[in-house]
Short mmCIF file of C-alpha atoms and ligand atoms in Angstrom, two decimals:
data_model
loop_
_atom_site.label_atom_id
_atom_site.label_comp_id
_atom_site.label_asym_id
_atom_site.label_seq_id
_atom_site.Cartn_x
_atom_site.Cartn_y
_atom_site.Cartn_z
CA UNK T 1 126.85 -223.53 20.31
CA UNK T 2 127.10 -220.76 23.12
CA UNK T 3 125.16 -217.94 21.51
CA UNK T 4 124.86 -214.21 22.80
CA UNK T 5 122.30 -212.02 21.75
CA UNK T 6 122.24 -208.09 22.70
CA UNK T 7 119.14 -207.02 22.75
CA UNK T 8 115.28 -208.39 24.43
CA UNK T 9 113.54 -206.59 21.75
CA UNK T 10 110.89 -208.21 19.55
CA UNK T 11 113.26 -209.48 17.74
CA UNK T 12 116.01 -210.38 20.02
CA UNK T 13 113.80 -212.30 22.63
CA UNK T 14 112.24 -214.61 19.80
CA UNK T 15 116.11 -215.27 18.71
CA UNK T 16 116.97 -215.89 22.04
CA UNK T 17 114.16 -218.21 23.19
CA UNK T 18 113.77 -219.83 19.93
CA UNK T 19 117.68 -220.63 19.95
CA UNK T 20 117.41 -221.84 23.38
CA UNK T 21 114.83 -224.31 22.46
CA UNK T 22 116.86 -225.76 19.60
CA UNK T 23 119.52 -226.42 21.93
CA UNK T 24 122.13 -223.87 22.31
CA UNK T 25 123.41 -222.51 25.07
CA UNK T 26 121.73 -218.84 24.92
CA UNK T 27 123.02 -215.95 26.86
CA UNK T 28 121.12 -213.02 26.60
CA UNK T 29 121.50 -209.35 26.87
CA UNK T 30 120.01 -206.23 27.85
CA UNK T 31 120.64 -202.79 28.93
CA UNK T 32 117.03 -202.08 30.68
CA UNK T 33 117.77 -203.77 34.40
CA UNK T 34 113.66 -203.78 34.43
CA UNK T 35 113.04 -206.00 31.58
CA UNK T 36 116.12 -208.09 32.69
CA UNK T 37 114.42 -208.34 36.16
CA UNK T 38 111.02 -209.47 34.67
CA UNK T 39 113.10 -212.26 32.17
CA UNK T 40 114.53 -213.63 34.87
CA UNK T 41 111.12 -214.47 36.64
CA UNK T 42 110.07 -215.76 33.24
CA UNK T 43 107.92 -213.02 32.31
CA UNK T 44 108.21 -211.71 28.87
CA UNK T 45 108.15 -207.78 28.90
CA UNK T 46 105.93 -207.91 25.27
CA UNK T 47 102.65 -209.30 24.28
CA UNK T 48 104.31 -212.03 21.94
CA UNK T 49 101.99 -215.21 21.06
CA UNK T 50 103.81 -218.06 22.59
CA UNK T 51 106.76 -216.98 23.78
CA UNK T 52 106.21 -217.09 27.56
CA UNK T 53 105.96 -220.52 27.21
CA UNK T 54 109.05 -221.03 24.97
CA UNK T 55 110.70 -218.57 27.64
CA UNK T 56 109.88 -220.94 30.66
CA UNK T 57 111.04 -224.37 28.87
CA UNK T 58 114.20 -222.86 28.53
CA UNK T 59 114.52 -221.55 31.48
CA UNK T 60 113.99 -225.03 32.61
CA UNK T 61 116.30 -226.88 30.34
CA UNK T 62 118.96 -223.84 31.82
CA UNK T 63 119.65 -222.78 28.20
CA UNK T 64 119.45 -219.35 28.80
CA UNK T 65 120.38 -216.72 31.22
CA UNK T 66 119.66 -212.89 31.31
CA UNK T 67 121.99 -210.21 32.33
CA UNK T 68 122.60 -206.59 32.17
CA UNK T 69 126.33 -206.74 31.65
CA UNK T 70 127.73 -206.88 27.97
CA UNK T 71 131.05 -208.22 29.25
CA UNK T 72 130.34 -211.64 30.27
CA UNK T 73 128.80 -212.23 27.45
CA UNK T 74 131.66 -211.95 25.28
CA UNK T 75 133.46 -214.24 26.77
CA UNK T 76 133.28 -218.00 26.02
CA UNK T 77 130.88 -217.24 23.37
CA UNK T 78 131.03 -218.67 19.44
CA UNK T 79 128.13 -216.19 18.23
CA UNK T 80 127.33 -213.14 19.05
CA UNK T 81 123.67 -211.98 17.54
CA UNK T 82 122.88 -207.57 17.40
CA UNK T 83 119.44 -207.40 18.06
CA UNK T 84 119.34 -204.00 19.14
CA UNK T 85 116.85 -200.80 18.10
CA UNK T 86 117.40 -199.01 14.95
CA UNK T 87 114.81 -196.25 15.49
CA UNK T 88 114.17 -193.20 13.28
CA UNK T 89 115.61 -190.08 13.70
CA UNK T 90 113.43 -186.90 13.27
CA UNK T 91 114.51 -186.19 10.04
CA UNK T 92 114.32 -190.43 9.01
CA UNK T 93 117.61 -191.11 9.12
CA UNK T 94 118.14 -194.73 10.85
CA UNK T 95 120.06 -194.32 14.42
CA UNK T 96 122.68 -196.24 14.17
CA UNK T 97 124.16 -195.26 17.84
CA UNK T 98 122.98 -198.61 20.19
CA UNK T 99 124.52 -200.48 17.22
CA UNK T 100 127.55 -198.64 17.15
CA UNK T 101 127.75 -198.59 21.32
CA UNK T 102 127.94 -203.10 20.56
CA UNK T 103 130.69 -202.96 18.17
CA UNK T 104 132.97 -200.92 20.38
CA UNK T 105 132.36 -202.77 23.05
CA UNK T 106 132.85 -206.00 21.27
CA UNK T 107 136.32 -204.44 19.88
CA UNK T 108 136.66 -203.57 23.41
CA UNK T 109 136.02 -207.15 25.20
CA UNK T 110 136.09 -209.74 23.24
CA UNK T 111 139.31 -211.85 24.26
CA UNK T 112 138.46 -214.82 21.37
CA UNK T 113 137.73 -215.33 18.04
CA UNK T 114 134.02 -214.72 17.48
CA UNK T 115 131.11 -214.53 14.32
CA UNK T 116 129.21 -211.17 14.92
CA UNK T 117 125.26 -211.87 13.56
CA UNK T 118 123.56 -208.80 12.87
CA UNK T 119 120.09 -208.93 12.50
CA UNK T 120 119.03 -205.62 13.78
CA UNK T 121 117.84 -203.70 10.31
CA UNK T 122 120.37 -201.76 9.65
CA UNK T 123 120.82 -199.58 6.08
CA UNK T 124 122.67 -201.43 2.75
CA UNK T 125 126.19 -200.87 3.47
CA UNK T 126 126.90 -200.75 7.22
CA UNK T 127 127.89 -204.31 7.25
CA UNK T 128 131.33 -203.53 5.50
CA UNK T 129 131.45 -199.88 7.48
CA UNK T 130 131.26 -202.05 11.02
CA UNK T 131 133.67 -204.59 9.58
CA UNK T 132 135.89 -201.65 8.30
CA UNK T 133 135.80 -198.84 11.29
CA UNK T 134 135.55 -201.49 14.08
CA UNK T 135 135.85 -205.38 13.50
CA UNK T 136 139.48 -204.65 11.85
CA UNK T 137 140.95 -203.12 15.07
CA UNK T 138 139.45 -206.17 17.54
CA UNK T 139 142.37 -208.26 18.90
CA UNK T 140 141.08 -211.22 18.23
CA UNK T 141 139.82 -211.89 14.42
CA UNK T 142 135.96 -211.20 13.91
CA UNK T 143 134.26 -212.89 10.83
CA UNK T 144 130.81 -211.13 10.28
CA UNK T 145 127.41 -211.95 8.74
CA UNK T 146 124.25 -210.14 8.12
CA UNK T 147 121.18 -212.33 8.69
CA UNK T 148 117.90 -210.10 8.45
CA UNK T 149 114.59 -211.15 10.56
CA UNK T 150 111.49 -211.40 8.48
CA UNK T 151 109.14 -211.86 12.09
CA UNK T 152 106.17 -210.20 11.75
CA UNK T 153 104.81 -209.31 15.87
CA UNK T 154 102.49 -211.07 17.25
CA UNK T 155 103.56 -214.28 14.92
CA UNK T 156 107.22 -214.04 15.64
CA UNK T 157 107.40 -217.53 17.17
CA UNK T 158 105.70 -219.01 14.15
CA UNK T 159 107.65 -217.16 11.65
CA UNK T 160 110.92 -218.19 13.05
CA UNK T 161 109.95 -222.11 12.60
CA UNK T 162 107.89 -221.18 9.71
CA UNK T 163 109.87 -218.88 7.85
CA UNK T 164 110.06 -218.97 3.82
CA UNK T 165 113.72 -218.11 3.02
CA UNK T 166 116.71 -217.35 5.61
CA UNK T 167 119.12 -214.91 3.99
CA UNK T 168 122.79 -214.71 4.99
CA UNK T 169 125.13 -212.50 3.91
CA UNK T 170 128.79 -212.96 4.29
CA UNK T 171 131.82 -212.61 3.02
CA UNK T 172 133.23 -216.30 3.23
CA UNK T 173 131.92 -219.69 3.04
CA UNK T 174 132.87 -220.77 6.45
CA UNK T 175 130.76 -218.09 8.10
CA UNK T 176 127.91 -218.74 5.98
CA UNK T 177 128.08 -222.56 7.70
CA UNK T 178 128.29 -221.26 10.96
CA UNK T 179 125.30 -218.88 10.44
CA UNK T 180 123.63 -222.02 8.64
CA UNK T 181 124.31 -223.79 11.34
CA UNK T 182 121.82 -221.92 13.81
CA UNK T 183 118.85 -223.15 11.97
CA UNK T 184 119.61 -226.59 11.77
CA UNK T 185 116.07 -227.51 12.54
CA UNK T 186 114.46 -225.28 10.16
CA UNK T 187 113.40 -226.10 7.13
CA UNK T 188 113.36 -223.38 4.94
CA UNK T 189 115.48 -222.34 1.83
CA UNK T 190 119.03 -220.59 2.94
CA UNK T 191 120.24 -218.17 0.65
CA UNK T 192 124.03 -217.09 0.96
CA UNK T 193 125.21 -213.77 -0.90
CA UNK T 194 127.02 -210.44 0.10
CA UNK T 195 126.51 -208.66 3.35
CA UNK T 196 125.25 -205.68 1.39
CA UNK T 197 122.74 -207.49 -0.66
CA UNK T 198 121.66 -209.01 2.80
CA UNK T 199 121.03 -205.75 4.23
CA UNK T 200 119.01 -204.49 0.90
CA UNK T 201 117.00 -207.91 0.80
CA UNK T 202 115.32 -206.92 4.33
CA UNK T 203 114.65 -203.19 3.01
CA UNK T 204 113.34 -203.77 -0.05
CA UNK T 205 111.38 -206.60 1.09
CA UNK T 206 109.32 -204.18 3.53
CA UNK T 207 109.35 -201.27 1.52
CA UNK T 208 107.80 -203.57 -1.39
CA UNK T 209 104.91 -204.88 1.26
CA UNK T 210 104.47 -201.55 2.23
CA UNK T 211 104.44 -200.46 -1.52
CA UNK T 212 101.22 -203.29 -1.92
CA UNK T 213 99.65 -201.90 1.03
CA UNK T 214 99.22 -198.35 -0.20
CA UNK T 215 98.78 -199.49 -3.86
CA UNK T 216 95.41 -201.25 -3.23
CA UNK T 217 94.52 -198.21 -0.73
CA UNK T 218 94.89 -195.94 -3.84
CA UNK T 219 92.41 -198.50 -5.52
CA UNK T 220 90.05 -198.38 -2.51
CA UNK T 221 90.25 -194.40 -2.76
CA UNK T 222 89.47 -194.64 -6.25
CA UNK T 223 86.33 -197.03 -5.98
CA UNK T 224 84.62 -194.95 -4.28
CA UNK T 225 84.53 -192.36 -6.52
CA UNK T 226 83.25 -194.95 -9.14
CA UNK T 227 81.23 -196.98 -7.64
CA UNK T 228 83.54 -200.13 -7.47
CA UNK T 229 83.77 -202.05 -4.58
CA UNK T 230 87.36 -203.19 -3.05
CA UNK T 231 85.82 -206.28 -1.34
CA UNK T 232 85.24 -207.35 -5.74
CA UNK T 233 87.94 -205.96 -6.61
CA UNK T 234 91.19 -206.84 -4.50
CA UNK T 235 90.64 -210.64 -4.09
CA UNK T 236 90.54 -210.37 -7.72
CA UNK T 237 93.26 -209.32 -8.53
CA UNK T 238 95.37 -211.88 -5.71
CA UNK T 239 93.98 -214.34 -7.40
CA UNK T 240 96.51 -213.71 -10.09
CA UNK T 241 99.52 -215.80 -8.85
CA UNK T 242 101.93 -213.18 -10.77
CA UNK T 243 100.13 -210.17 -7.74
CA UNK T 244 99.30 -213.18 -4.92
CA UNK T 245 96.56 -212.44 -2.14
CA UNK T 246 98.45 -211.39 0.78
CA UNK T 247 98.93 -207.13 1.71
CA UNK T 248 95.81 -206.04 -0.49
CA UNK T 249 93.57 -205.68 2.56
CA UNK T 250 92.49 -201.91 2.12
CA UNK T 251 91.89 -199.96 5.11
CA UNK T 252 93.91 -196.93 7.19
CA UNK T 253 97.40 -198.10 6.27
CA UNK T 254 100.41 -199.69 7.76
CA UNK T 255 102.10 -198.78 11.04
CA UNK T 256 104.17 -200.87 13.40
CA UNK T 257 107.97 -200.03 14.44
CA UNK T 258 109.10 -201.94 10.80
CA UNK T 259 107.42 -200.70 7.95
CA UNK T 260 107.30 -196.61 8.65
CA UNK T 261 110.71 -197.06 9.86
CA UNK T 262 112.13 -198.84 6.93
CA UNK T 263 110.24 -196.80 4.38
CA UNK T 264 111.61 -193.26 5.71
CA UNK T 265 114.73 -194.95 6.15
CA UNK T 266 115.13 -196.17 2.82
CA UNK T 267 114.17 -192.73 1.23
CA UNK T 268 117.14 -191.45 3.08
CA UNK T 269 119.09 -193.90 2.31
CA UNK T 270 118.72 -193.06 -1.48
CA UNK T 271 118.65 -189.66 -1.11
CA UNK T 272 121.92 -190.33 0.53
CA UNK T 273 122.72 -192.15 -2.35
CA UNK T 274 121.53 -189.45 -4.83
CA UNK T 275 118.51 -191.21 -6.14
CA UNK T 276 115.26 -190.00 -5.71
CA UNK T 277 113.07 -193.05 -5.04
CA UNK T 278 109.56 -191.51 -6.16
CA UNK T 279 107.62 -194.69 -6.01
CA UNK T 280 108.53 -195.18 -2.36
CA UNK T 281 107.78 -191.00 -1.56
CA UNK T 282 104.55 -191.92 -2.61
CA UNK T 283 103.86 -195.11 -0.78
CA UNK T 284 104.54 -193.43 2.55
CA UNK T 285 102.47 -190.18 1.27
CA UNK T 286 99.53 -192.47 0.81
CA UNK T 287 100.08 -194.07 4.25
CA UNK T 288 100.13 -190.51 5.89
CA UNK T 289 97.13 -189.36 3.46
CA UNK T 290 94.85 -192.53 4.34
CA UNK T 291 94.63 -191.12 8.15
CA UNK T 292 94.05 -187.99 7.76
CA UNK T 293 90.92 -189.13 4.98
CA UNK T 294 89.50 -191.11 7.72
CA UNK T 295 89.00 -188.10 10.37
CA UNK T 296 87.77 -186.46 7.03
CA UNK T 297 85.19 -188.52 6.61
CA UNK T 298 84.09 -188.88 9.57
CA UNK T 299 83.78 -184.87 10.29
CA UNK T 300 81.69 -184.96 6.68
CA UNK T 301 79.76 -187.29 8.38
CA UNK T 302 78.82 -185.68 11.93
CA UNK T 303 78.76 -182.37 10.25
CA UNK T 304 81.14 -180.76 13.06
CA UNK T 305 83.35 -183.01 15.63
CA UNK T 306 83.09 -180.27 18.55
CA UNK T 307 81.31 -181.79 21.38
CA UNK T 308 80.72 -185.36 19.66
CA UNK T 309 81.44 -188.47 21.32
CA UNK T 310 83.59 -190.87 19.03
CA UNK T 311 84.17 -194.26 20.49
CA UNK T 312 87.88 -196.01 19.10
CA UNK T 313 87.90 -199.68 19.18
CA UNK T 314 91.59 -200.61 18.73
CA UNK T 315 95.35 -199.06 19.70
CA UNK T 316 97.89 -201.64 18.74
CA UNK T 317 99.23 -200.82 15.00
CA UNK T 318 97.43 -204.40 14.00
CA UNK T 319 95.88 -207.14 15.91
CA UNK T 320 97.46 -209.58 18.22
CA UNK T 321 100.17 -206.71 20.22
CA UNK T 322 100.60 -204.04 22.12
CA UNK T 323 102.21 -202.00 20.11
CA UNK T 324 101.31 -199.11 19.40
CA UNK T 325 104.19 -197.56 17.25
CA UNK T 326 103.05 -195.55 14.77
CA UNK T 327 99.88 -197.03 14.97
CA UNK T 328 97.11 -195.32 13.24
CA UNK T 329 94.48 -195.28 15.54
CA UNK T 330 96.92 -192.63 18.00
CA UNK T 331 97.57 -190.30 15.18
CA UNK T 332 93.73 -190.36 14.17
CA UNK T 333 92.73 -190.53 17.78
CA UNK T 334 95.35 -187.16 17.71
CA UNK T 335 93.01 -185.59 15.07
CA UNK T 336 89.71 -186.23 16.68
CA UNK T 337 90.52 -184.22 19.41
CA UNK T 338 92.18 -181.32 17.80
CA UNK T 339 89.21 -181.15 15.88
CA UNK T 340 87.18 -180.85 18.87
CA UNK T 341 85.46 -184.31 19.35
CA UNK T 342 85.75 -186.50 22.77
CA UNK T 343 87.24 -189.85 22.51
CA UNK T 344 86.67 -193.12 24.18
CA UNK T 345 89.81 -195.76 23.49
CA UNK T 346 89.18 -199.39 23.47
CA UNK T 347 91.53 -202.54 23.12
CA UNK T 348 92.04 -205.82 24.78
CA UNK T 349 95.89 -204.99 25.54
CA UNK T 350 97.29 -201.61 24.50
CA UNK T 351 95.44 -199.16 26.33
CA UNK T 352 98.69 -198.81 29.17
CA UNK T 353 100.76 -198.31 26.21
CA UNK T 354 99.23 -195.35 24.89
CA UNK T 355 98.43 -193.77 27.94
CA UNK T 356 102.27 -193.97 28.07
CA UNK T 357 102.39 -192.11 25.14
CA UNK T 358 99.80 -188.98 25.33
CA UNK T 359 96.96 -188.60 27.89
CA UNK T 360 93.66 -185.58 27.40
CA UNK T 361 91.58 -184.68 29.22
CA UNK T 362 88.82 -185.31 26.14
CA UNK T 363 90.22 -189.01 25.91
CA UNK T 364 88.76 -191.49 28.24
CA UNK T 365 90.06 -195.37 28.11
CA UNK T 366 87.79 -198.65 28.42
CA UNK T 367 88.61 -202.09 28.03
CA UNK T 368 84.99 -202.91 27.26
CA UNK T 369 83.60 -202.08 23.57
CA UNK T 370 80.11 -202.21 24.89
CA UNK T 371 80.73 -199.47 27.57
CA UNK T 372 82.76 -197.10 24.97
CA UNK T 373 80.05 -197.23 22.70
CA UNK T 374 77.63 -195.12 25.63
CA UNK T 375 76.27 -191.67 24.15
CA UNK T 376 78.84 -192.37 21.38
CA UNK T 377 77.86 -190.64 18.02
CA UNK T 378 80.40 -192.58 16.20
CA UNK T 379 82.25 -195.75 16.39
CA UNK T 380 85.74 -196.21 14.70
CA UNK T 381 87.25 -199.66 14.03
CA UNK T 382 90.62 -198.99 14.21
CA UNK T 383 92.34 -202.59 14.74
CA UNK T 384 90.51 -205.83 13.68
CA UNK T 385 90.86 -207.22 16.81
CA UNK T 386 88.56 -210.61 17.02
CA UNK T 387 87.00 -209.10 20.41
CA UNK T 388 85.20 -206.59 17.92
CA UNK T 389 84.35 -208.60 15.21
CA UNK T 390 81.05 -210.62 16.81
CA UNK T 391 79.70 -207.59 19.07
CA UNK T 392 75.90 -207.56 19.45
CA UNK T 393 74.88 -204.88 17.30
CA UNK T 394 71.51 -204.70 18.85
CA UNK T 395 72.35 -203.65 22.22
CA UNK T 396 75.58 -201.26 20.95
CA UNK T 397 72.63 -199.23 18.71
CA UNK T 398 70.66 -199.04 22.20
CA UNK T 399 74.01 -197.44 23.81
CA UNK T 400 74.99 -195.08 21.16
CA UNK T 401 73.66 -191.42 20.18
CA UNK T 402 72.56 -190.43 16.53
CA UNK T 403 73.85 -190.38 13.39
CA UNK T 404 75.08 -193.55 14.40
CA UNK T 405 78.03 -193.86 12.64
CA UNK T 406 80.20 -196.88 12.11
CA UNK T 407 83.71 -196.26 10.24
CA UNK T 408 85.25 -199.50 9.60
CA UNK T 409 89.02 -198.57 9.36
CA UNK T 410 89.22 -202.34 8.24
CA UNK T 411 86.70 -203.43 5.70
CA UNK T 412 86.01 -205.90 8.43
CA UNK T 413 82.48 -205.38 9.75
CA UNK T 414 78.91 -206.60 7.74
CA UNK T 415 78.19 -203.94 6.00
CA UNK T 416 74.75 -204.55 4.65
CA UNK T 417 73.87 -205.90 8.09
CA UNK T 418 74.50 -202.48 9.74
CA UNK T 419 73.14 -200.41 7.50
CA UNK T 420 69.76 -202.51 7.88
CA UNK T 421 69.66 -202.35 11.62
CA UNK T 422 69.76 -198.38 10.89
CA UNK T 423 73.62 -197.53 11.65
CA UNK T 424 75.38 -195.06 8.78
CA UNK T 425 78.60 -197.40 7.75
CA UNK T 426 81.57 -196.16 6.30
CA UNK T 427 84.12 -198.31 5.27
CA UNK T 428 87.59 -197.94 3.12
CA UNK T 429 86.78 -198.29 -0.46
CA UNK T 430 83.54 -200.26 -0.05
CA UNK T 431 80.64 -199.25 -2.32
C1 UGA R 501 106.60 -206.48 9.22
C2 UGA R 501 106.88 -207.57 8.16
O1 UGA R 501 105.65 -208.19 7.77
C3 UGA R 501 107.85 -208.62 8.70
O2 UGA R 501 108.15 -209.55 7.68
C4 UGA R 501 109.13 -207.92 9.16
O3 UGA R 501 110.03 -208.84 9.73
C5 UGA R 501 108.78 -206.88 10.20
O4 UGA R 501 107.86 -205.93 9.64
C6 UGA R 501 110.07 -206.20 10.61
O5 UGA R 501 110.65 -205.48 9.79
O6 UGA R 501 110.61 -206.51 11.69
P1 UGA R 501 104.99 -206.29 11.33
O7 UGA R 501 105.41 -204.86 11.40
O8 UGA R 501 104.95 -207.10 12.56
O9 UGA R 501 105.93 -207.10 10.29
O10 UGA R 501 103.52 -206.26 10.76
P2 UGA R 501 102.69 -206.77 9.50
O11 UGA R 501 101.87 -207.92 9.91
O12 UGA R 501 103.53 -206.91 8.30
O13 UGA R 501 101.71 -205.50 9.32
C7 UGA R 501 102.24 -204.20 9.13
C8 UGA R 501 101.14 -203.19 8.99
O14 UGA R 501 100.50 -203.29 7.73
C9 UGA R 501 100.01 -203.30 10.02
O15 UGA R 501 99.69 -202.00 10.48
C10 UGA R 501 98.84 -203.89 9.25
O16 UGA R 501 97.59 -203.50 9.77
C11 UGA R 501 99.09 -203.29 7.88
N1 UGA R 501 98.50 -204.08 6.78
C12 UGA R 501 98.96 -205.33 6.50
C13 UGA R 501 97.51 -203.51 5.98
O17 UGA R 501 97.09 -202.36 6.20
N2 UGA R 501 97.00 -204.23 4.93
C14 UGA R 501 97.43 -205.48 4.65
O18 UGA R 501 96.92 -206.08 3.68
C15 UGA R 501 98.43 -206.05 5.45
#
C-alpha cells in the first residue's frame, strides 16, 4: 500500500519505518525542515532503540521518502496516518490545533478517495467531530479509523512487532480490513469497535497505568510510617494474577510526554463532560506530591540545602531516552535550587535536552557520575539508568562530602550495602 504519515514524532517515525520495513511504500511527513534534513541523511532526530537501523534498511529498499510538503503526499496515497502532537494546554486541555491544521488540509488536497488513520491521542469523541466538521465537506469520500499507539519510548520498535492487542475503531467493516491490513505481519489480537471507544481505550489504558503507579507510591508512603518494606510488599501483591507485576515499581512517579498528558487531559475531558473523576484527581495529586516529598526529604536530611552540593544522576523521564518531558528529575532539580542547594546533572544522553529547557548558574552538567559525585553532600538517583547501577561505591565515598547521602528515587540501589560502607540511604518506601 502507499502509506502517508504526518508527523516524525515518536510515534510517527516508528509507524513510518516500521511500515516501510513490512513493505509499503511509506511517504513521510514533517513540518520541521531540520528534522526532515537529518531523515533524509538517515539520522533519526530521537534516541529510539533500533530505529536508525530500521531507518537505513528502508532507506535502502527506497520505501520511504521524507518531505516537508503536505501536498504531495496526498496524492497517490491509499492511507493517510495523523501522527502529529497533542500537547497540553496550560489549563490541560489537549491542543487539538496541528490536528485540526491536517484535516483541512486533507479536505483541502486530497484529489482521491482516501482512509484517514489517526493515531495521534486525541480525546473520546473527536473522531466523529473530524468526520463531521471536516471529512464530510472533502471532494472525494474519506472513510476514517482511529487506531491508538500503545509504544512505550525507548521500546517503540519492539512494541510495534510485539504489541498485545491492536485496537481499531471504525465505523464500517471495510475500513476495519484496510486498517487490518497494515499489520499483516503482526501477530497480535485485532480488536474492531467504534471510533469513540477507540479513542477511550488509549485514555483509559494510560490513565489506569498511571492510576497503578501512584497506587503502590501511596503504599510506599505508607510503609514507611509502619515499618513495612515496599521491596516485601509490592512483588507480593503482583504475584496475584487478578493485580499482575508490571507498574508497582515505587519511586518519584511517572513523567514522559504520555502519561501527565493523558491524565490532565482526561480530567478535562470529564469535567467537560460533567463528571468529576476523583480517582484520577488523585492519581496525578500523588504524582505531583511524590516530588516535592523527595526534596523534602532530602532537606530533613542535610538539615538546610543553602550552599550544599547535590549531585543528580539521571534527566530523561525513565531510562533508555532523551526525553525529558515532564521528567521528574527537572522539576526536583527545580526545587533544589530554589531551596538554595547547587546541583550537578548527570545522564548518558539527556543533558543537551535540558539545558534546552532551563540553565543556572547553581546547575553544572557532567556526563560522568564519578566526577558529579566531587564535594557532593548528596547523591540523587533520579533515572535507573544501567550506567548507575554498578558504580564503585568505594571510590564515589572518597569523592563525596559528609552526610553522605544517597536518595534512591528508584528503589534501585543495595541498600544494606551502602549503609555498611557508611553512606545515609534513603529510598522510596524502603524500611
Ligand atoms: C506510556 C505507555 O506505557 C505506552 O503504552 C503508551 O503508548 C505511551 O505512554 C503513550 O501514550 O504514547 P512511556 O511514556 O514511553 O509509555 O513510558 P512508560 O514506560 O510507560 O513509563 C512512564 C513513566 O512511569 C516513567 O516515568 C516511568 O519511570 C514511570 N514508572 C513506570 C514508574 O514510576 N513505576 C513503574 O512501575 C512503571
Amino acid at each position: 500500500m502507499n502509506i502517508s504519515v504526518i508527523g516524525t514524532g515518536y510515534i510517527g517515525l516508528v509507524a513510518a519505518c516500521c511500515l516501510a520495513n513490512s513493505g509499503h511504500q511509506v511517504f513521510s511527513v514533517d513540518k520541521d525542515l531540520d528534522k526532515i534534513e537529518k531523515l533524509n541523511r538517515g539520522v533519526i532526530p530521537i534516541y529510539e532503540e533500533g530505529l536508525e537501523t530500521l531507518l537505513n534498511k528502508a532507506q535502502q529498499s527506497g520505501k520511504i521518502t521524507f518531505s516537508s510538503e503536505i501536498g504531495p503526499a496526498l496524492i497517490n496515497t491509499d492511507m493517510v496516518i495523523i501522527a502529529v502532537g497533542t500537547p497540553a494546554t496550560a489549563d490541560g486541555r489537549v491542543d487539538m490545533s496541528y490536528v485540526n491544521d491536517v484535516a483541512e488540509s486533507i479536505i483541502d488536497l486530497a484529489a482521491y478517495p482516501l482512509t484517514v488513520i489517526m493515531k495521534s491521542t486525541v480525546p473520546p469523541g473527536t473522531g466523529k467531530l473530524l468526520c463531521k466538521r471536516f471529512f464530510s465537506r472533502a471532494k472525494v469520500p474519506i472513510s476514517y479509523s482511529s487506531n491508538p499507539e500503545f509504544l512505550r519510548e525507548g521500546k517503540a520498535v519492539w512494541d510495534w512487532y510485539n504489541t498485545d492487542r491492536i485496537v481499531i475503531g471504525t465505523e464500517n467493516q471495510e475500513t476495519a480490513e484496510k486498517v487490518m491490513e497494515l499489520y499483516r505481519d503482526i501477530d497480535a489480537p485485532k480488536i474492531c469497535m467504534d471510533i469513540t471507544s477507540a479513542e477511550m481505550v488509549k485514555y483509559a489504558s494510560n490513565a489506569f497505568l498511571a492510576t497503578k503507579i501512584s497506587f503502590i507510591n501511596e503504599i510506599a508512603n505508607l510503609c514507611e510510617r509502619v515499618g513495612a518494606s515496599i521491596d516485601a510488599v509490592a512483588p507480593a501483591i503482583g504475584m496475584d494474577q487478578r493485580i499482575g507485576p508490571h507498574f508497582l515499581q515505587a519511586g518519584l512517579g511517572y513523567g514522559g510526554s504520555c502519561f501527565p498528558k493523558d491524565t490532565t487531559g482526561l480530567d478535562y475531558i470529564s469535567s467537560f463532560n460533567g463528571y468529576h473523576f476523583s480517582l484520577l484527581k488523585s492519581v496525578i495529586e500523588v504524582n505531583t506530591n511524590q516530588r516535592v516529598m523527595i526534596v523534602r526529604k532530602i532537606t530533613q536530611a542535610l538539615d538546610d540545602l543553602h550552599d550544599k552540593k547535590v549531585a543528580v544522576w539521571g534527566l530523561s523521564f525513565k531510562p533508555d531516552t532523551d526525553d525529558v518531558r515532564e521528567a521528574p528529575a527537572v522539576d526536583i532539580i527545580k526545587h533544589l535550587i530554589a531551596e538554595g542547594a547547587h546541583v550537578v546533572a548527570c545522564d548518558p544522553v539527556a543533558i543537551d535536552q535540558v539545558k534546552g529547557v532551563f540553565t543556572h548558574n547553581r546547575l553544572d552538567f557532567n556526563t560522568n557520575p564519578y566526577e558529579t559525585c566531587r564535594e557532593s553532600n548528596a547523591i540523587l538517583l533520579a533515572t535507573e539508568w544501567s550506567q548507575f547501577l554498578n558504580l564503585d561505591w568505594i571510590r564515589i565515598k572518597g569523592l563525596m562530602k559528609s552526610p553522605y547521602l544517597v536518595i534512591d528515587g528508584r528503589n534501585v540501589l543495595d541498600d544494606k550495602t551502602l549503609q555498611n560502607m557508611g553512606f545515609s540511604y534513603i529510598g522510596v518506601g524502603r524500611s
